[in-house]
CSV table of C-alpha atoms in Angstrom, one decimal:
chain,number,residue,atom,x,y,z
K,1,MET,CA,53.6,-44.4,-31.5
K,2,GLU,CA,52.1,-43.8,-34.9
K,3,GLU,CA,48.8,-44.8,-33.6
K,4,LYS,CA,48.9,-42.2,-30.8
K,5,ARG,CA,49.7,-39.5,-33.3
K,6,GLN,CA,46.7,-40.5,-35.4
K,7,ARG,CA,44.4,-40.4,-32.3
K,8,ARG,CA,45.8,-37.0,-31.3
K,9,GLY,CA,45.3,-35.8,-34.8
K,10,ARG,CA,41.7,-36.9,-34.8
K,11,PHE,CA,40.9,-35.2,-31.5
K,12,SER,CA,42.6,-32.0,-32.3
K,13,PRO,CA,40.0,-30.6,-34.7
K,14,LEU,CA,37.2,-31.8,-32.3
K,15,LEU,CA,38.9,-30.2,-29.4
K,16,ILE,CA,39.4,-26.9,-31.3
K,17,ILE,CA,35.7,-26.9,-32.3
K,18,LEU,CA,34.7,-27.6,-28.7
K,19,VAL,CA,36.8,-24.8,-27.4
K,20,ILE,CA,35.4,-22.4,-30.1
K,21,VAL,CA,31.8,-23.5,-29.2
K,22,ILE,CA,32.5,-23.0,-25.5
K,23,ALA,CA,34.1,-19.6,-26.1
K,24,LEU,CA,31.2,-18.5,-28.3
K,25,GLY,CA,28.7,-19.7,-25.6
K,26,ALA,CA,30.6,-17.8,-22.9
K,27,LEU,CA,30.7,-14.7,-25.1
K,28,VAL,CA,26.9,-14.9,-25.9
K,29,ALA,CA,26.2,-15.4,-22.2
K,30,SER,CA,28.4,-12.5,-21.2
K,31,LYS,CA,26.8,-10.2,-23.8
K,32,TYR,CA,23.3,-11.4,-22.8
K,33,ASN,CA,23.9,-10.8,-19.1
K,34,GLY,CA,25.3,-7.4,-19.8
K,35,LEU,CA,22.3,-6.4,-21.9
K,36,VAL,CA,19.9,-7.7,-19.2
K,37,ASN,CA,21.7,-5.7,-16.5
K,38,ARG,CA,21.5,-2.5,-18.7
K,39,GLN,CA,17.8,-3.2,-19.5
K,40,GLU,CA,17.0,-3.6,-15.8
K,41,ASN,CA,18.8,-0.3,-15.0
K,42,VAL,CA,16.6,1.4,-17.6
K,43,ASN,CA,13.5,-0.2,-16.1
K,44,LYS,CA,14.5,0.9,-12.6
K,45,THR,CA,15.0,4.5,-13.7
K,46,TRP,CA,11.6,4.5,-15.5
K,47,ALA,CA,10.0,3.2,-12.3
K,48,GLU,CA,11.5,6.2,-10.5
K,49,VAL,CA,9.9,8.5,-13.0
K,50,GLN,CA,6.6,6.8,-12.4
K,51,THR,CA,7.1,7.1,-8.6
K,52,GLN,CA,7.6,10.9,-8.9
K,53,TYR,CA,4.5,11.2,-11.1
K,54,GLN,CA,2.5,9.3,-8.5
K,55,ARG,CA,4.0,11.5,-5.7
K,56,ARG,CA,2.9,14.6,-7.6
K,57,ALA,CA,-0.6,13.1,-8.2
K,58,ASP,CA,-1.0,12.2,-4.5
K,59,LEU,CA,0.6,15.3,-3.0
K,60,ILE,CA,-0.4,18.4,-5.0
K,61,PRO,CA,-4.2,18.1,-4.9
K,62,ASN,CA,-4.0,17.6,-1.1
K,63,LEU,CA,-1.7,20.6,-0.7
K,64,VAL,CA,-4.0,22.8,-2.9
K,65,GLU,CA,-7.0,21.8,-0.8
K,66,THR,CA,-5.1,22.6,2.4
K,67,VAL,CA,-4.1,26.0,1.2
K,68,LYS,CA,-7.7,26.6,0.0
K,69,GLY,CA,-9.0,25.7,3.4
K,70,TYR,CA,-6.7,28.1,5.2
K,71,ALA,CA,-7.3,30.8,2.7
K,72,LYS,CA,-11.1,30.4,3.1
K,73,HIS,CA,-10.9,30.5,6.9
K,74,GLU,CA,-8.8,33.6,6.8
K,75,GLU,CA,-11.0,35.2,4.3
K,76,GLU,CA,-14.1,34.6,6.4
K,77,THR,CA,-12.4,35.9,9.5
K,78,LEU,CA,-11.2,39.0,7.9
K,79,GLU,CA,-14.6,39.6,6.2
K,80,ASN,CA,-16.3,39.4,9.7
K,81,ILE,CA,-13.9,41.9,11.1
K,82,ALA,CA,-14.4,44.2,8.1
K,83,LYS,CA,-18.2,44.0,8.4
K,84,LEU,CA,-18.0,45.0,12.0
K,85,ARG,CA,-15.6,47.9,11.2
K,86,SER,CA,-18.0,49.1,8.5
K,87,GLY,CA,-20.7,49.2,11.0
K,88,TYR,CA,-19.1,52.3,12.5
K,89,THR,CA,-20.4,54.3,9.5
K,90,GLU,CA,-23.9,53.3,10.4
K,91,ALA,CA,-23.7,53.8,14.1
K,92,LYS,CA,-25.7,56.7,15.4
K,93,THR,CA,-25.5,56.6,19.2
K,94,PRO,CA,-22.8,56.0,21.7
K,95,GLU,CA,-24.5,52.7,22.6
K,96,ASP,CA,-24.2,51.6,18.9
K,97,TYR,CA,-20.5,52.4,19.0
K,98,GLU,CA,-20.0,50.6,22.3
K,99,GLU,CA,-21.9,47.5,21.0
K,100,LEU,CA,-19.7,47.5,17.8
K,101,ASP,CA,-16.6,47.9,19.9
K,102,THR,CA,-17.5,45.0,22.1
K,103,GLU,CA,-18.4,42.8,19.2
K,104,LEU,CA,-15.2,43.8,17.3
K,105,ALA,CA,-13.0,43.2,20.3
K,106,LYS,CA,-14.7,39.8,20.9
K,107,ASN,CA,-14.1,38.8,17.3
K,108,ILE,CA,-10.5,40.0,17.3
K,109,ASN,CA,-9.8,38.2,20.6
K,110,ILE,CA,-11.3,35.0,19.2
K,111,VAL,CA,-9.1,35.3,16.2
K,112,VAL,CA,-6.0,36.2,18.2
K,113,GLU,CA,-6.6,33.4,20.8
K,114,ASN,CA,-7.5,30.7,18.3
K,115,TYR,CA,-5.5,31.8,15.3
K,116,PRO,CA,-2.6,33.9,16.6
K,117,ASP,CA,-0.7,33.5,13.3
K,118,LEU,CA,-2.9,33.5,10.2
K,119,LYS,CA,-1.0,31.3,7.8
K,120,ALA,CA,-2.5,31.5,4.3
K,121,ASN,CA,0.5,33.3,2.8
K,122,GLU,CA,2.9,30.8,4.4
K,123,ASN,CA,0.8,28.0,3.0
K,124,PHE,CA,0.9,29.5,-0.4
K,125,LEU,CA,4.7,29.8,-0.2
K,126,SER,CA,4.9,26.2,1.0
K,127,LEU,CA,2.8,25.1,-1.8
K,128,GLN,CA,4.9,27.0,-4.3
K,129,ASP,CA,8.0,25.4,-2.9
K,130,GLU,CA,6.5,22.0,-3.0
K,131,LEU,CA,5.4,22.4,-6.6
K,132,ALA,CA,8.9,23.5,-7.6
K,133,GLY,CA,10.5,20.7,-5.6
K,134,THR,CA,8.1,18.1,-7.1
K,135,GLU,CA,8.7,19.3,-10.7
K,136,ASN,CA,12.5,19.2,-10.0
K,137,ARG,CA,12.3,15.6,-8.8
K,138,ILE,CA,10.4,14.6,-11.9
K,139,ALA,CA,12.9,16.4,-14.1
K,140,VAL,CA,15.8,14.6,-12.4
K,141,ALA,CA,14.1,11.2,-12.7
K,142,ARG,CA,13.4,11.9,-16.4
K,143,ARG,CA,17.0,12.9,-17.0
K,144,ASP,CA,18.3,9.8,-15.2
K,145,PHE,CA,15.9,7.6,-17.3
K,146,ASN,CA,17.1,9.3,-20.5
K,147,ASN,CA,20.7,8.7,-19.5
K,148,GLU,CA,20.2,5.0,-18.8
K,149,ALA,CA,18.1,4.5,-21.9
K,150,THR,CA,20.8,6.2,-24.0
K,151,GLU,CA,23.5,4.0,-22.6
K,152,PHE,CA,21.4,0.9,-23.2
K,153,ASN,CA,20.6,2.1,-26.7
K,154,LYS,CA,24.3,2.6,-27.4
K,155,SER,CA,25.1,-0.9,-26.2
K,156,VAL,CA,22.5,-2.6,-28.4
K,157,ARG,CA,23.4,-0.6,-31.5
K,158,THR,CA,27.2,-0.9,-31.4
K,159,PHE,CA,29.2,-3.7,-32.9
K,160,PRO,CA,29.4,-6.6,-31.9
K,161,ASN,CA,26.6,-6.1,-29.3
K,162,ASN,CA,24.1,-5.2,-32.1
K,163,ILE,CA,24.5,-8.8,-33.4
K,164,PHE,CA,23.8,-10.3,-30.0
K,165,ALA,CA,21.1,-7.9,-29.2
K,166,SER,CA,19.1,-8.6,-32.4
K,167,MET,CA,19.6,-12.4,-31.9
K,168,LEU,CA,18.5,-12.2,-28.3
K,169,GLY,CA,15.5,-9.9,-28.8
K,170,PHE,CA,16.8,-6.7,-27.2
K,171,ASP,CA,15.2,-3.5,-28.7
K,172,LYS,CA,16.0,0.1,-28.1
K,173,PHE,CA,14.2,2.2,-25.5
K,174,GLU,CA,12.5,5.3,-26.4
K,175,THR,CA,13.8,8.2,-24.4
K,176,PHE,CA,11.5,10.7,-22.7
K,177,LYS,CA,10.4,13.5,-24.9
K,178,ALA,CA,8.2,16.4,-23.9
K,179,GLN,CA,4.6,16.3,-25.2
K,180,ALA,CA,3.4,19.0,-27.5
K,181,GLY,CA,2.4,22.0,-25.5
K,182,ALA,CA,4.7,21.1,-22.6
K,183,GLU,CA,6.5,24.4,-23.0
K,184,ASN,CA,3.4,26.0,-21.5
K,185,ALA,CA,3.3,26.1,-17.7
K,186,PRO,CA,0.4,24.2,-16.1
K,187,SER,CA,-2.1,26.2,-14.2
K,188,VAL,CA,-2.9,25.8,-10.5
K,189,ASP,CA,-6.5,26.7,-9.8
K,190,PHE,CA,-7.6,27.8,-6.4
K,191,GLY,CA,-11.2,28.1,-7.7
K,192,LYS,CA,-13.8,29.4,-5.2
């Protein structure tokens, strides 16, 4: 009996140390996995910010070119009609007036038949809406990133996570900050 007690006594400290090591290992693994999950959430939200930037880079120039194309077509059409109308001041004979009437009617009919609804102003309004919507999407994506980064930063800076984070190589994320001059609205140029 005495021998069993001695054996039990020898194993008790080893068993306690083993349990402590296992518990510490489980704690470190749990903290590590939690930090990895948070870090991946931050990476995912940053990818969404980049997606919205790419959307803007792809979409806005194409929309601007479309609006410019419609505006140019409408401008040319209206200029042709204005030229014909100004010809009335130069007309001298009834035949001149009749010729101008025929040409003007033909141009107006072509415009009405082919372009019953000139759309430049609608395209400008659509572009304006799309610009606003795109900038709102970017703002939401930035806000979501900042929220995730802030939560991650809190978790790597608070005790006891800060100990595990520094041991396991987790650093803070920088949150999105506006660049100098960002308070000035960007310009949209419809250059001719």
